[in-house]
Amino acid sequence: MTVLKTFSRIQDTALSLDSFDPIEHFPECGGIGVFIGTVRNHHEGKAVKALKYTAYAPVAEKMIRQIEQEIQAKYTVSYVRVIHRIGALDIGEKAIIAIAYAAHRHEAFAACEEAVERVKHEVPVWKEEFYMDGSSQYVEGCCIRKDTAQQGHAHHHADKPYTDKQSAHADHAHCHH
């Protein structure tokens, strides 16, 4: 039996794909789904200079691991892992990496996407943006109430009420990831 790597899901140093277990440990898998989220240079028309992520690490660690297990079972995939960066990040730095190994690409992509979305919406991680004009603000996070998310994803973003999942999803660029 292969011993898997142990690593923190919340990290204060540069993120790397090297943190994850190699696909060679999972010969039953033919698909890898990977998402790497980086810091972009703009938000809602403002030029972003840098940002800072903070988290309640003990709870965030536990929640990410629980999400990984639930998604692994839901999609019957062999491996799902997510790491999230905290601390000060410059433009272009990696903020989150999610990876899923599965027998086929469809399950790998689906598991990876759900892992990112669930971490983004459920885990206590906050983003503060620093703008080129010298101002800063915490970005309004996404709803973490599961009952609201299940009722059509109805919540407000910058005074824009959403009642259907599709239109809300399209505007999530400003959420905490």
Coordinates of N, CA and C in Angstrom, one line a residue:
M1 N 0.8 -1.2 0.0 CA 0.0 0.0 0.0 C 0.9 1.2 0.0
T2 N 0.5 2.2 -0.9 CA 1.3 3.4 -1.0 C 1.0 4.4 0.2
V3 N 2.0 5.0 0.8 CA 1.8 6.0 1.8 C 1.6 7.3 1.1
L4 N 0.5 8.0 1.3 CA 0.3 9.3 0.7 C 1.0 10.4 1.5
K5 N 1.3 11.5 0.8 CA 2.0 12.6 1.4 C 1.0 13.3 2.4
T6 N 1.6 13.8 3.5 CA 0.8 14.6 4.4 C 1.2 16.1 4.3
F7 N 0.3 17.0 4.1 CA 0.6 18.4 4.0 C -0.6 19.2 4.4
S8 N -0.3 20.5 4.8 CA -1.3 21.4 5.2 C -2.1 21.8 4.0
R9 N -3.4 22.0 4.2 CA -4.3 22.5 3.1 C -4.3 24.0 3.1
I10 N -3.9 24.6 4.2 CA -3.7 26.1 4.3 C -2.2 26.3 4.4
Q11 N -1.7 27.0 3.4 CA -0.2 27.2 3.4 C 0.2 28.7 3.3
D12 N 1.3 29.1 4.0 CA 1.7 30.5 3.9 C 3.0 30.6 3.1
T13 N 3.3 29.7 2.2 CA 4.4 29.8 1.3 C 3.9 29.5 -0.1
A14 N 4.7 29.7 -1.1 CA 4.3 29.5 -2.5 C 3.7 28.1 -2.7
L15 N 2.6 28.0 -3.5 CA 2.0 26.8 -3.7 C 2.6 26.1 -4.9
S16 N 2.6 24.8 -4.9 CA 3.3 24.0 -6.0 C 2.5 22.7 -6.2
L17 N 2.5 22.2 -7.4 CA 1.9 20.9 -7.8 C 2.8 19.8 -7.1
D18 N 4.0 20.1 -6.7 CA 4.9 19.1 -6.1 C 4.3 18.7 -4.7
S19 N 3.4 19.4 -4.1 CA 2.8 19.1 -2.9 C 1.9 17.8 -3.0
F20 N 1.4 17.6 -4.1 CA 0.4 16.5 -4.3 C 1.1 15.1 -4.6
D21 N 0.4 14.1 -4.4 CA 0.9 12.7 -4.7 C 0.9 12.6 -6.2
P22 N 1.9 11.9 -6.7 CA 2.0 11.7 -8.2 C 1.0 10.7 -8.7
I23 N 0.5 10.9 -9.9 CA -0.5 10.0 -10.5 C 0.0 8.6 -10.6
E24 N 1.3 8.4 -10.6 CA 1.8 7.0 -10.7 C 1.4 6.1 -9.5
H25 N 1.0 6.7 -8.4 CA 0.5 6.0 -7.3 C -0.9 5.5 -7.5
F26 N -1.5 5.9 -8.6 CA -2.9 5.6 -8.9 C -3.1 5.0 -10.3
P27 N -2.6 3.8 -10.5 CA -2.6 3.2 -11.8 C -4.0 3.0 -12.4
E28 N -5.0 3.0 -11.6 CA -6.4 2.9 -12.1 C -6.9 4.2 -12.7
C29 N -6.1 5.2 -12.6 CA -6.6 6.6 -13.0 C -6.0 6.9 -14.4
G30 N -6.9 7.4 -15.3 CA -6.5 7.8 -16.6 C -6.7 9.3 -16.8
G31 N -7.3 10.0 -15.8 CA -7.6 11.4 -16.0 C -7.2 12.2 -14.8
I32 N -6.7 13.4 -15.1 CA -6.3 14.3 -14.0 C -7.0 15.7 -14.3
G33 N -7.7 16.1 -13.3 CA -8.3 17.4 -13.3 C -7.5 18.4 -12.4
V34 N -7.1 19.5 -13.0 CA -6.3 20.5 -12.2 C -6.9 21.9 -12.4
F35 N -7.0 22.6 -11.3 CA -7.3 24.0 -11.3 C -6.3 24.8 -10.5
I36 N -5.7 25.8 -11.1 CA -4.8 26.7 -10.4 C -5.3 28.1 -10.5
G37 N -5.7 28.7 -9.4 CA -6.2 30.0 -9.3 C -5.0 31.0 -9.0
T38 N -4.9 32.0 -9.7 CA -3.8 33.0 -9.5 C -4.4 34.4 -9.2
V39 N -3.6 35.3 -8.7 CA -4.0 36.6 -8.4 C -4.0 37.4 -9.7
R40 N -5.1 38.0 -10.0 CA -5.2 38.9 -11.2 C -5.0 40.3 -10.9
N41 N -4.8 41.1 -11.9 CA -4.5 42.6 -11.7 C -5.7 43.5 -11.7
H42 N -6.9 43.0 -11.6 CA -8.1 43.9 -11.6 C -9.2 43.2 -10.9
H43 N -10.1 44.1 -10.4 CA -11.4 43.7 -9.8 C -12.4 44.8 -9.9
E44 N -13.5 44.5 -10.5 CA -14.6 45.4 -10.7 C -14.1 46.8 -11.1
G45 N -13.3 46.8 -12.1 CA -12.8 48.1 -12.7 C -11.7 48.8 -12.0
K46 N -11.2 48.2 -10.9 CA -10.1 48.8 -10.2 C -8.8 48.0 -10.4
A47 N -7.7 48.7 -10.5 CA -6.4 48.0 -10.7 C -5.9 47.5 -9.4
V48 N -5.6 46.2 -9.3 CA -5.2 45.5 -8.1 C -3.7 45.4 -8.1
K49 N -3.1 45.8 -7.0 CA -1.6 45.8 -6.8 C -1.2 44.4 -6.2
A50 N -2.0 44.0 -5.2 CA -1.6 42.8 -4.4 C -2.9 42.4 -3.6
L51 N -2.8 41.3 -2.9 CA -3.9 40.9 -2.0 C -3.3 40.1 -0.9
K52 N -4.2 40.0 0.1 CA -3.8 39.2 1.3 C -5.0 38.3 1.7
Y53 N -4.6 37.0 1.8 CA -5.6 36.0 2.3 C -5.4 35.7 3.8
T54 N -6.5 35.7 4.5 CA -6.4 35.2 5.9 C -7.4 34.1 6.1
A55 N -7.2 33.3 7.1 CA -8.1 32.2 7.3 C -8.1 31.8 8.8
Y56 N -9.2 31.2 9.2 CA -9.2 30.6 10.5 C -8.7 29.1 10.2
A57 N -7.4 29.0 10.3 CA -6.7 27.8 9.8 C -7.2 26.5 10.4
P58 N -7.4 26.3 11.7 CA -7.8 25.0 12.2 C -9.2 24.6 11.6
V59 N -10.1 25.5 11.5 CA -11.4 25.1 10.9 C -11.2 24.9 9.4
A60 N -10.5 25.8 8.7 CA -10.3 25.7 7.3 C -9.7 24.4 6.9
E61 N -8.6 24.0 7.6 CA -8.0 22.7 7.4 C -9.0 21.5 7.5
K62 N -9.8 21.5 8.5 CA -10.7 20.5 8.8 C -11.8 20.5 7.7
M63 N -12.3 21.6 7.3 CA -13.3 21.7 6.3 C -12.8 21.3 4.9
I64 N -11.6 21.7 4.5 CA -11.1 21.3 3.2 C -10.9 19.8 3.2
R65 N -10.4 19.2 4.2 CA -10.3 17.7 4.2 C -11.6 17.0 4.1
Q66 N -12.6 17.6 4.8 CA -14.0 17.0 4.7 C -14.5 17.1 3.3
I67 N -14.4 18.2 2.7 CA -14.8 18.4 1.3 C -14.1 17.5 0.4
E68 N -12.8 17.3 0.6 CA -12.1 16.3 -0.3 C -12.7 14.9 -0.2
Q69 N -13.0 14.5 1.1 CA -13.5 13.1 1.3 C -14.9 13.0 0.7
E70 N -15.7 14.0 0.9 CA -17.1 14.0 0.3 C -17.1 13.9 -1.2
I71 N -16.2 14.7 -1.8 CA -16.2 14.7 -3.3 C -15.6 13.4 -3.8
Q72 N -14.6 12.9 -3.1 CA -14.0 11.6 -3.5 C -15.1 10.5 -3.5
A73 N -15.9 10.5 -2.5 CA -17.0 9.5 -2.5 C -18.0 9.8 -3.5
K74 N -18.4 11.0 -3.7 CA -19.5 11.4 -4.6 C -19.2 11.0 -6.0
Y75 N -18.0 11.2 -6.5 CA -17.6 11.0 -7.8 C -16.8 9.7 -8.0
T76 N -16.6 8.9 -6.9 CA -15.9 7.7 -6.9 C -14.5 7.9 -7.6
V77 N -13.8 8.9 -7.2 CA -12.5 9.2 -7.8 C -11.5 8.8 -6.7
S78 N -10.2 8.5 -7.2 CA -9.2 8.0 -6.3 C -8.5 9.0 -5.4
Y79 N -8.5 10.3 -5.9 CA -7.7 11.3 -5.2 C -8.3 12.7 -5.4
V80 N -8.5 13.4 -4.4 CA -8.9 14.8 -4.5 C -8.2 15.6 -3.4
R81 N -7.5 16.6 -3.8 CA -6.8 17.5 -2.8 C -6.9 18.9 -3.2
V82 N -6.9 19.8 -2.2 CA -6.9 21.2 -2.4 C -6.0 21.9 -1.4
I83 N -5.2 22.8 -1.9 CA -4.4 23.7 -1.1 C -4.7 25.1 -1.3
H84 N -4.7 25.9 -0.3 CA -5.0 27.4 -0.4 C -4.0 28.2 0.3
R85 N -3.6 29.2 -0.3 CA -2.5 30.1 0.2 C -3.1 31.1 1.1
I86 N -2.4 31.5 2.1 CA -2.7 32.6 3.0 C -1.5 33.5 3.0
G87 N -1.7 34.8 3.5 CA -0.6 35.8 3.5 C -0.7 36.7 2.3
A88 N 0.4 37.5 2.2 CA 0.4 38.5 1.1 C 0.8 37.8 -0.2
L89 N 0.1 38.1 -1.3 CA 0.4 37.6 -2.6 C 0.4 38.7 -3.6
D90 N 1.4 38.6 -4.6 CA 1.5 39.5 -5.6 C 0.7 39.0 -6.9
I91 N 0.6 39.9 -7.8 CA -0.1 39.5 -9.1 C 0.6 38.3 -9.7
G92 N -0.2 37.4 -10.1 CA 0.4 36.2 -10.8 C 0.7 35.0 -9.8
E93 N 0.7 35.3 -8.5 CA 1.0 34.2 -7.6 C -0.2 33.2 -7.5
K94 N 0.1 32.0 -7.2 CA -1.0 31.0 -7.0 C -1.7 31.1 -5.7
A95 N -3.0 31.2 -5.7 CA -3.8 31.3 -4.5 C -4.4 30.0 -4.1
I96 N -4.8 29.2 -5.1 CA -5.4 27.9 -4.8 C -5.0 26.9 -5.9
I97 N -4.8 25.7 -5.5 CA -4.6 24.6 -6.4 C -5.5 23.4 -6.0
A98 N -6.3 22.9 -6.9 CA -7.1 21.7 -6.7 C -6.8 20.7 -7.7
I99 N -6.8 19.4 -7.3 CA -6.4 18.3 -8.2 C -7.3 17.1 -7.9
A100 N -7.7 16.4 -9.0 CA -8.4 15.2 -8.8 C -7.9 14.2 -9.8
Y101 N -7.8 12.9 -9.4 CA -7.4 11.8 -10.2 C -8.6 10.9 -10.3
A102 N -8.9 10.5 -11.5 CA -10.0 9.6 -11.7 C -9.8 8.6 -12.9
A103 N -10.6 7.6 -13.0 CA -10.5 6.7 -14.1 C -10.7 7.4 -15.5
H104 N -11.5 8.4 -15.5 CA -11.9 9.1 -16.7 C -11.9 10.6 -16.5
R105 N -11.7 11.4 -17.6 CA -11.6 12.8 -17.5 C -12.9 13.5 -17.0
H106 N -14.0 13.0 -17.3 CA -15.3 13.6 -16.9 C -15.3 13.7 -15.4
E107 N -15.1 12.6 -14.7 CA -15.1 12.6 -13.2 C -14.0 13.4 -12.6
A108 N -12.8 13.4 -13.3 CA -11.7 14.2 -12.8 C -12.0 15.7 -12.8
F109 N -12.6 16.1 -14.0 CA -13.0 17.6 -14.1 C -14.1 17.9 -13.2
A110 N -15.1 17.1 -13.1 CA -16.2 17.4 -12.2 C -15.8 17.5 -10.7
A111 N -15.0 16.5 -10.3 CA -14.5 16.5 -8.9 C -13.7 17.7 -8.6
C112 N -12.8 18.1 -9.5 CA -11.9 19.2 -9.4 C -12.7 20.5 -9.3
E113 N -13.7 20.7 -10.2 CA -14.5 21.9 -10.2 C -15.3 22.0 -8.9
E114 N -15.9 20.9 -8.5 CA -16.7 21.0 -7.2 C -15.8 21.3 -6.0
A115 N -14.6 20.7 -6.0 CA -13.7 21.0 -4.9 C -13.4 22.5 -4.8
V116 N -13.1 23.1 -5.9 CA -12.8 24.6 -5.9 C -14.1 25.3 -5.5
E117 N -15.2 25.0 -6.0 CA -16.4 25.8 -5.7 C -16.8 25.6 -4.2
R118 N -16.7 24.4 -3.7 CA -17.0 24.2 -2.3 C -16.1 24.9 -1.4
V119 N -14.8 24.8 -1.7 CA -13.8 25.5 -0.8 C -14.1 27.0 -0.9
K120 N -14.3 27.5 -2.1 CA -14.6 29.0 -2.3 C -15.8 29.4 -1.5
H121 N -16.8 28.6 -1.4 CA -18.1 29.0 -0.8 C -18.3 28.6 0.7
E122 N -17.5 27.6 1.2 CA -17.8 27.1 2.5 C -16.7 27.3 3.5
V123 N -15.4 27.5 3.1 CA -14.3 27.5 4.0 C -14.0 28.9 4.4
P124 N -13.7 29.1 5.7 CA -13.4 30.5 6.2 C -12.1 31.0 5.8
V125 N -12.0 31.5 4.6 CA -10.8 32.2 4.0 C -11.3 33.5 3.5
W126 N -10.6 34.6 3.8 CA -11.0 36.0 3.5 C -9.9 36.6 2.6
K127 N -10.3 37.4 1.7 CA -9.4 38.1 0.8 C -9.5 39.6 0.9
E128 N -8.4 40.3 1.1 CA -8.3 41.7 1.2 C -7.5 42.1 -0.1
E129 N -8.1 43.0 -0.9 CA -7.4 43.5 -2.1 C -6.8 44.9 -1.8
F130 N -5.6 45.1 -2.4 CA -4.9 46.3 -2.3 C -4.8 46.9 -3.7
Y131 N -5.3 48.1 -3.8 CA -5.4 48.7 -5.2 C -4.2 49.7 -5.5
M132 N -4.1 50.0 -6.7 CA -3.0 50.9 -7.2 C -3.2 52.3 -6.7
D133 N -4.4 52.7 -6.4 CA -4.7 54.0 -5.9 C -4.4 54.2 -4.4
G134 N -3.9 53.1 -3.8 CA -3.6 53.2 -2.4 C -4.7 52.7 -1.4
S135 N -5.9 52.5 -1.9 CA -7.0 52.0 -1.1 C -6.9 50.5 -1.0
S136 N -7.7 49.9 -0.1 CA -7.9 48.5 0.0 C -9.2 48.2 0.5
Q137 N -9.7 46.9 0.3 CA -10.9 46.5 0.9 C -11.0 45.0 0.9
Y138 N -11.8 44.5 1.9 CA -12.1 43.0 1.9 C -13.1 42.8 0.9
V139 N -12.9 41.8 0.1 CA -13.8 41.4 -1.0 C -15.0 40.7 -0.3
E140 N -16.2 41.0 -0.7 CA -17.4 40.4 -0.1 C -17.3 38.9 -0.5
G141 N -17.3 38.1 0.5 CA -17.3 36.6 0.2 C -18.6 36.1 -0.2
C142 N -18.6 34.8 -0.6 CA -19.8 34.2 -1.1 C -20.5 33.6 0.1
C143 N -21.7 33.3 -0.1 CA -22.6 32.7 1.0 C -22.0 31.4 1.5
I144 N -21.9 31.2 2.8 CA -21.4 30.0 3.3 C -22.6 29.2 4.0
R145 N -23.8 29.7 3.9 CA -25.0 29.0 4.4 C -25.4 28.0 3.4
K146 N -25.3 26.7 3.8 CA -25.7 25.6 2.8 C -27.2 25.7 2.5
D147 N -28.0 26.1 3.4 CA -29.4 26.1 3.1 C -29.8 27.1 2.0
T148 N -29.1 28.3 2.1 CA -29.3 29.3 1.1 C -28.7 28.8 -0.3
A149 N -27.6 28.2 -0.3 CA -27.0 27.8 -1.5 C -27.8 26.7 -2.2
Q150 N -28.5 25.9 -1.4 CA -29.4 24.9 -2.0 C -30.7 25.5 -2.5
Q151 N -31.0 26.7 -2.1 CA -32.3 27.3 -2.6 C -32.1 28.2 -3.8
G152 N -31.4 27.7 -4.8 CA -31.2 28.5 -6.0 C -30.1 29.5 -5.9
H153 N -29.2 29.4 -4.9 CA -28.0 30.2 -4.8 C -28.4 31.7 -4.8
A154 N -29.4 32.0 -4.0 CA -29.9 33.4 -3.9 C -29.1 34.1 -2.9
H155 N -28.3 35.0 -3.3 CA -27.6 36.0 -2.4 C -27.2 37.2 -3.1
H156 N -26.7 38.2 -2.4 CA -26.4 39.5 -3.1 C -24.9 39.6 -3.3
H157 N -24.6 40.2 -4.4 CA -23.2 40.5 -4.8 C -23.2 42.0 -5.2
A158 N -22.6 42.8 -4.5 CA -22.5 44.2 -4.9 C -23.9 44.8 -5.3
D159 N -24.9 44.6 -4.4 CA -26.2 45.0 -4.6 C -26.9 44.4 -5.8
K160 N -26.5 43.2 -6.3 CA -27.1 42.6 -7.4 C -27.7 41.3 -6.9
P161 N -29.1 41.2 -6.7 CA -29.7 40.0 -6.3 C -29.7 38.9 -7.4
Y162 N -29.4 37.7 -7.0 CA -29.4 36.6 -7.9 C -30.4 35.6 -7.4
T163 N -31.2 35.0 -8.4 CA -32.1 34.0 -8.0 C -31.9 32.7 -8.7
D164 N -31.1 32.7 -9.8 CA -30.8 31.5 -10.4 C -29.3 31.2 -10.4
K165 N -28.9 30.0 -10.4 CA -27.5 29.5 -10.2 C -26.7 30.1 -11.4
Q166 N -27.1 30.1 -12.6 CA -26.3 30.4 -13.7 C -25.9 31.9 -13.7
S167 N -26.8 32.8 -13.4 CA -26.3 34.2 -13.4 C -25.5 34.5 -12.2
A168 N -25.7 33.9 -11.1 CA -24.9 34.1 -9.9 C -23.5 33.5 -10.2
H169 N -23.4 32.4 -10.8 CA -22.1 31.8 -11.0 C -21.3 32.7 -12.0
A170 N -21.9 33.3 -12.9 CA -21.2 34.1 -13.9 C -20.6 35.3 -13.2
D171 N -21.1 35.8 -12.1 CA -20.5 37.0 -11.5 C -19.6 36.7 -10.3
H172 N -19.2 35.4 -10.1 CA -18.4 35.1 -8.9 C -17.0 35.4 -9.0
A173 N -16.6 36.2 -10.1 CA -15.2 36.6 -10.2 C -14.8 37.4 -9.0
H174 N -15.7 38.1 -8.4 CA -15.3 38.9 -7.2 C -15.4 38.2 -5.9
C175 N -15.7 36.9 -5.9 CA -15.7 36.2 -4.6 C -14.3 36.1 -4.1
H176 N -14.2 35.5 -3.0 CA -12.9 35.5 -2.3 C -11.8 34.7 -3.0
H177 N -12.0 34.0 -4.1 CA -10.9 33.4 -4.8 C -10.9 33.9 -6.2

